[in-house]
Amino acid sequence: MREVDLRSDTVTHPTPEMREAMAAAEVGDDVFGDDPTLNRLEAMAAERLGKEAAVFVASGTMGNLVSILSHAQRGDEIIIGDRSHIFRSEAGGASALGGVAYNTIRNDDRGLLDPDEVEAAIKPANVHYTRTAMIGLENTHNAAGGAVLTVEDTRAVAEVARRHEIPLHLDGARIFNASVALETPVSELAADADSVTFCLSKGLSCPIGSIICGGNEFIQEARRWRKVVGGSMRQVGIIAAAGIVALDSMVERLAEDHANARKLANGLAQIPGISIEPDKLPTNLVFFEITDGDPAGLARKINERGIKGGSPMRRWRFVTHYGITSGDIDYALDVMDSVMRENAAS
Ligand code: TLP
């Protein structure tokens, strides 16, 4: 049976070119700064993001955690969106491990924070208050349907942050998707952030890894916090080699994922019992509502026909990626259509 895995772009496998590069990678002990392949990847990443330096971490969650710990002290707070990945899906790491409080404000439909609301949320210096030590944005914004933040969107919040001398962190797990969708260099999207993390192991198809980019001093601090959380690794060039291939050759192809997402969204919009606004989907995350039937039962039915995805909730997310072809989208739409029609008839 055909299998189409739409659960996430994290399910992507390394490309044959990555596997070759990994097998041939020159390695060294990165805790001594001796891994030439990782050093090359970090230099490439810093250059691409337009920052002075970069440090490799195991995951996007670790990238955000290490960034927060590097910006904030125990007893400080960070201002982030109420639908941000940091707040909702990273197990409260900064609070659990760093004693950092989360001050959440409203994310709008596009995942934006209102600069005035950010400003109002910043705590004045007062013995009663936590110190606001970081402001966080997310681009693309996962819960907002992969929505992109433009340079101007980020700048509006950065201006507030700068005025109050508070660092701005960008969770850019999928910033390359934003860059391709907006046809804007990733360095411009990251320009107003003091630190930015991006993931190699989502749309870029690497097996492991994320990178934090920022100023020299910040990245030095991040290296220390990475050590604290047990994230320093040794012959990491084996996985860094895949990252080099990704930055060299996997970015432009994200446009294909976006085209497939659009095709998927347009097709889903034609199916009864599904509610979706296809025009609002500029990248590779396709969110929609099941408006008719039991979502858990429907998910089971599509799973039986080889479509991985769906959930017991009404709001579903399908994700396009390197492992998904235009033909897979046709197949997924056929399955969704027949399952929803069977459901309506039963
Ligand atoms: N997101 C994953 C799951 O956690 C939901 C996904 O499938 O989308 N920032 C953003 C915006 C993310 O979407 C994710 C992962 C992360 C950070 C964390 O990255 P990892 O999974 O590498 O820790």
PDB file of C-alpha atoms in Angstrom, residues 57-59 61-63 65-67 69 93-94 97-98 212 222-232:
ATOM      1  CA  VAL A  57      22.495  22.027  18.940  1.00  0.00           C
ATOM      2  CA  ALA A  58      20.610  18.747  18.896  1.00  0.00           C
ATOM      3  CA  SER A  59      17.114  20.110  18.239  1.00  0.00           C
ATOM      4  CA  THR A  61      13.751  22.790  21.375  1.00  0.00           C
ATOM      5  CA  MET A  62      17.339  22.770  22.618  1.00  0.00           C
ATOM      6  CA  GLY A  63      18.108  25.801  20.432  1.00  0.00           C
ATOM      7  CA  LEU A  65      16.100  26.601  25.501  1.00  0.00           C
ATOM      8  CA  VAL A  66      19.810  27.409  25.238  1.00  0.00           C
ATOM      9  CA  SER A  67      18.987  30.803  23.713  1.00  0.00           C
ATOM     10  CA  LEU A  69      19.060  30.486  29.207  1.00  0.00           C
ATOM     11  CA  GLY A  93      11.937  23.867  29.652  1.00  0.00           C
ATOM     12  CA  ALA A  94      13.107  27.391  30.429  1.00  0.00           C
ATOM     13  CA  LEU A  97      15.511  24.145  34.099  1.00  0.00           C
ATOM     14  CA  GLY A  98      16.238  27.867  34.187  1.00  0.00           C
ATOM     15  CA  ILE A 212      21.618  29.115  16.964  1.00  0.00           C
ATOM     16  CA  ALA A 222      25.205  29.781  24.350  1.00  0.00           C
ATOM     17  CA  ARG A 223      28.096  27.306  24.086  1.00  0.00           C
ATOM     18  CA  ARG A 224      28.368  27.365  27.872  1.00  0.00           C
ATOM     19  CA  TRP A 225      24.617  26.798  28.346  1.00  0.00           C
ATOM     20  CA  ARG A 226      24.653  24.054  25.736  1.00  0.00           C
ATOM     21  CA  LYS A 227      27.267  22.354  27.932  1.00  0.00           C
ATOM     22  CA  VAL A 228      25.071  22.876  31.017  1.00  0.00           C
ATOM     23  CA  VAL A 229      22.162  21.044  29.402  1.00  0.00           C
ATOM     24  CA  GLY A 230      24.435  18.237  28.252  1.00  0.00           C
ATOM     25  CA  GLY A 231      24.292  19.208  24.615  1.00  0.00           C
ATOM     26  CA  SER A 232      27.976  19.430  23.688  1.00  0.00           C
TER      27      SER A 232
END
